[in-house]
Coordinates of C-alpha atoms and ligand atoms in Angstrom, one line a residue:
M1 CA 86.7 123.4 122.8
N2 CA 86.1 121.7 119.6
E3 CA 83.9 118.4 119.3
A4 CA 86.7 116.0 119.1
S5 CA 89.1 117.5 121.9
R6 CA 85.8 116.4 124.2
I7 CA 84.7 113.7 123.1
L8 CA 89.4 112.7 123.9
S9 CA 88.3 114.2 127.0
E10 CA 86.0 113.1 127.8
V11 CA 86.6 109.2 127.2
L12 CA 89.5 109.4 128.9
K13 CA 87.7 110.6 131.9
E14 CA 85.8 107.9 131.7
G15 CA 88.8 105.9 131.7
R16 CA 88.5 103.9 128.6
K17 CA 90.4 103.1 126.3
S18 CA 88.5 102.8 123.0
L19 CA 85.7 105.5 121.5
L20 CA 82.2 104.1 120.6
E21 CA 82.3 104.0 116.5
I22 CA 79.8 107.5 116.7
E23 CA 82.0 108.8 117.8
A24 CA 85.3 108.1 116.2
K25 CA 83.1 109.3 113.9
T26 CA 81.4 112.1 114.5
I27 CA 85.4 113.2 115.3
C28 CA 85.7 112.2 111.8
T29 CA 83.3 114.1 110.6
E30 CA 84.7 117.4 111.5
Y31 CA 88.0 117.2 110.2
G32 CA 85.6 115.9 107.0
I33 CA 86.3 112.5 106.6
P34 CA 83.0 111.3 105.0
V35 CA 80.9 108.6 107.4
A36 CA 78.0 107.0 106.8
R37 CA 74.9 109.0 108.7
S38 CA 74.6 107.6 111.6
E39 CA 71.8 107.0 115.0
L40 CA 71.8 105.7 118.6
A41 CA 68.6 104.2 118.7
K42 CA 67.6 103.4 123.3
T43 CA 64.7 101.0 122.3
P44 CA 62.7 98.4 119.3
D45 CA 61.0 101.6 118.4
E46 CA 63.7 103.9 118.6
A47 CA 65.6 102.1 116.3
V48 CA 62.4 101.9 113.7
K49 CA 62.2 106.0 113.6
L50 CA 65.6 106.3 113.1
A51 CA 65.5 104.0 110.2
K52 CA 61.9 105.8 109.2
S53 CA 63.5 109.1 108.1
I54 CA 67.7 107.8 107.9
G55 CA 66.0 105.4 104.8
F56 CA 65.6 102.1 104.2
P57 CA 67.7 100.1 103.9
V58 CA 69.2 100.4 106.7
V59 CA 72.4 98.6 109.1
L60 CA 72.9 97.8 112.7
K61 CA 75.0 97.4 114.6
I62 CA 75.6 97.1 118.4
V63 CA 77.0 100.0 120.3
S64 CA 79.1 99.2 123.6
P65 CA 82.3 99.6 124.7
D66 CA 83.1 96.4 126.2
I67 CA 82.6 94.3 122.4
I68 CA 85.6 96.7 120.0
H69 CA 85.3 93.6 116.5
K70 CA 80.8 94.2 116.3
S71 CA 80.4 91.0 113.2
D72 CA 82.4 88.5 115.5
S73 CA 80.0 88.5 117.9
G74 CA 76.6 89.0 115.9
G75 CA 76.5 92.9 116.3
V76 CA 75.8 94.1 112.5
I77 CA 73.0 93.0 110.6
I78 CA 73.0 94.6 107.4
D79 CA 69.9 95.2 104.6
L80 CA 66.8 95.6 107.1
K81 CA 64.7 96.4 104.1
D82 CA 60.9 97.3 106.9
E83 CA 59.7 98.1 109.9
K84 CA 59.4 94.4 111.4
Q85 CA 63.1 93.1 110.1
V86 CA 64.8 96.6 112.1
L87 CA 61.9 95.0 115.3
H88 CA 63.2 91.5 114.4
G89 CA 67.1 92.8 114.0
F90 CA 66.9 95.5 116.8
N91 CA 66.1 92.3 119.3
Q92 CA 68.6 90.1 117.5
V93 CA 71.8 92.1 117.6
L94 CA 71.9 92.7 121.4
E95 CA 70.8 88.6 121.7
N96 CA 73.8 87.8 120.0
T97 CA 75.9 90.2 121.4
K98 CA 74.5 89.1 124.7
R99 CA 75.2 85.4 123.8
H100 CA 78.7 86.0 122.8
N101 CA 79.8 88.5 126.2
P102 CA 77.2 88.4 129.1
K103 CA 79.3 90.9 131.1
A104 CA 79.4 93.7 127.8
K105 CA 77.8 96.7 128.5
I106 CA 75.4 98.1 126.2
I107 CA 74.3 101.6 125.3
G108 CA 72.1 101.1 122.5
V109 CA 72.1 100.3 118.6
L110 CA 73.7 102.5 116.0
V111 CA 71.0 102.6 113.2
Q112 CA 73.2 103.1 110.3
E113 CA 72.6 104.1 106.3
M114 CA 73.6 100.9 104.0
A115 CA 75.5 101.9 101.9
K116 CA 75.9 100.3 98.5
P117 CA 78.6 98.2 98.1
S118 CA 80.7 99.2 95.7
T119 CA 85.0 99.2 96.2
E120 CA 86.0 98.5 99.6
V121 CA 89.3 100.2 100.9
I122 CA 91.1 100.8 104.1
I123 CA 92.6 104.3 106.0
G124 CA 94.1 103.9 108.9
A125 CA 96.7 105.1 111.3
I126 CA 99.1 103.7 113.8
R127 CA 101.4 105.9 116.2
D128 CA 105.5 104.8 116.3
P129 CA 107.6 105.1 119.6
Q130 CA 110.1 105.9 117.4
F131 CA 108.0 108.3 114.4
G132 CA 104.8 109.5 115.4
P133 CA 102.4 108.6 113.8
A134 CA 102.5 106.7 111.0
V135 CA 98.8 106.5 107.9
M136 CA 98.0 103.3 105.9
F137 CA 96.6 102.4 102.6
G138 CA 95.1 98.8 101.0
L139 CA 92.1 97.4 99.7
G140 CA 89.6 95.4 101.5
G141 CA 89.3 92.0 101.6
V142 CA 91.9 89.1 100.7
F143 CA 94.9 91.9 99.7
V144 CA 95.2 93.2 103.4
E145 CA 94.1 90.3 105.1
V146 CA 95.7 88.0 103.3
L147 CA 98.2 89.5 101.4
K148 CA 99.1 92.9 103.7
D149 CA 99.6 95.4 100.6
V150 CA 99.6 98.3 102.7
S151 CA 100.8 101.6 101.9
F152 CA 102.9 103.7 105.2
R153 CA 103.5 107.1 104.6
V154 CA 104.8 109.3 108.0
A155 CA 102.1 112.3 108.8
P156 CA 102.5 114.5 108.8
I157 CA 101.4 113.6 105.3
T158 CA 100.4 116.0 101.9
E159 CA 97.9 115.3 98.8
D160 CA 101.0 114.1 96.7
D161 CA 101.9 111.8 99.2
A162 CA 98.7 110.2 99.4
R163 CA 98.8 110.0 96.1
E164 CA 102.0 107.2 95.8
M165 CA 100.1 106.1 98.8
I166 CA 97.2 105.1 96.6
S167 CA 99.3 103.7 93.6
D168 CA 101.5 101.7 95.7
V169 CA 99.8 99.0 96.7
K170 CA 100.0 96.4 94.2
A171 CA 96.0 96.0 93.8
Y172 CA 96.2 99.9 92.7
P173 CA 95.4 97.9 88.8
L174 CA 91.7 97.1 90.6
L175 CA 90.0 100.7 91.4
K176 CA 90.9 102.4 88.0
G177 CA 87.9 99.8 87.4
Y178 CA 87.8 96.3 86.5
R179 CA 84.7 94.3 83.9
N180 CA 81.7 95.6 86.1
T181 CA 83.7 97.2 89.1
P182 CA 83.7 101.6 88.4
P183 CA 87.1 102.7 89.1
S184 CA 87.0 104.7 92.3
D185 CA 87.1 108.5 93.1
I186 CA 91.2 108.6 93.5
N187 CA 90.8 112.3 94.9
E188 CA 89.0 111.9 97.4
I189 CA 90.5 108.8 99.2
A190 CA 93.3 111.0 98.6
E191 CA 92.0 114.1 100.4
I192 CA 90.4 110.9 103.8
L193 CA 94.2 110.0 103.6
V194 CA 94.9 113.4 104.2
N195 CA 93.1 114.2 106.8
V196 CA 94.0 111.4 108.8
S197 CA 97.4 113.4 109.4
K198 CA 95.4 116.3 110.4
L199 CA 93.2 114.3 112.8
V200 CA 96.6 112.2 114.1
M201 CA 98.5 115.0 114.0
D202 CA 96.8 116.8 116.8
H203 CA 95.2 114.9 118.9
S204 CA 98.4 112.5 119.8
E205 CA 96.7 110.8 122.0
I206 CA 95.0 108.9 119.7
E207 CA 97.2 105.5 119.6
E208 CA 95.1 104.1 116.6
L209 CA 92.8 105.4 114.2
D210 CA 90.9 103.2 111.5
L211 CA 88.6 103.1 108.8
N212 CA 87.4 99.7 108.0
P213 CA 86.4 99.6 105.9
V214 CA 85.6 102.9 103.5
I215 CA 82.7 102.3 100.8
V216 CA 84.5 104.2 97.5
Y217 CA 82.3 105.4 94.5
E218 CA 83.3 106.3 91.2
K219 CA 82.3 109.9 92.5
G220 CA 83.0 110.0 96.7
A221 CA 83.5 107.7 99.4
K222 CA 81.9 106.6 102.7
A223 CA 83.6 105.5 105.9
V224 CA 81.6 103.0 107.0
D225 CA 83.1 101.6 110.2
A226 CA 85.6 104.3 112.6
R227 CA 87.7 102.2 115.6
I228 CA 89.8 105.0 117.5
I229 CA 92.3 103.7 120.1
L230 CA 93.8 105.8 122.7
Q231 CA 97.2 105.4 124.5
Ligands
LIG301 P1 83.5 95.5 113.2 O1 83.4 95.5 114.0 O2 83.5 93.5 112.6 O3 84.4 96.1 111.8 P2 81.4 96.7 110.7 O4 80.8 98.5 110.8 O5 83.2 97.6 110.2 O6 82.3 95.6 112.1 O7 80.6 96.1 109.8 C1 80.8 94.3 109.4 C2 80.6 94.1 107.7 O8 79.3 94.5 108.0 C3 81.8 95.7 107.2 O9 82.6 95.0 106.6 C4 81.2 95.6 106.2 O10 81.0 94.9 104.7 C5 79.1 95.4 105.8 N1 78.9 97.1 107.1 C6 78.8 97.3 108.3 N2 78.3 98.6 108.4 C7 77.5 99.0 106.7 C8 76.7 100.2 105.9 N3 77.0 100.2 107.1 N4 76.9 99.9 104.7 C9 77.1 98.7 104.4 N5 77.9 97.6 103.9 C10 78.1 98.3 106.1
LIG302 MG1 84.8 97.6 110.4

């Protein structure tokens, strides 16, 4: 059995409906989707050790099966620049989470490579009862949240479909570069869309998948968050 199937059956066996970010990222990696390097720390000292091996600055995130929207509960702290900030950040993330949800089961804190700021896009998939899985694309922030500027295609999709999806959104010109923002690697976005399509075609137990955000550069891209919800 491959790693993705193993993780999915383990999560189902435990009676969970959503995967931890690190589980979702492991599955994404298996499908060739680039993700920000992430390691699980159980103690502040372990977090410092991992931060040193990943390289500063780092991001810390709460790991809990009871917290789906991590930043809503103060569970994400970005841009920690040294050991002291990581030690303090570790406790901060735990405190914030406990204040927000005292009953949340806490597994640890994810220490993550801090991706350089650039254009943020959202890539996802949802399972429609009638059409099956569909892949979604949009630009991050107000474009998806306020303007609902997104495109969908029923999976499986080809690379040509993926390119069409990308050029279908109204914000598309922004991906070609503007002012101080360099053009985005559209080939890479298309490849991620195709790989997400493969992933949800292979695993019918996935109800919803969200890479929000994927940070896109002139060359390459990185999913810094990954969420997978099961049926
Ligand atoms: P949430 O569960 O709240 O969606 P995210 O993991 O998406 O949590 O983190 C919240 C925000 O923090 C992201 O939208 C992104 O702007 C920023 N962020 C998270 N992880 C990273 C990272 N590794 N590098 C850079 N920015 C990050
Ligand atoms: Mg997110």
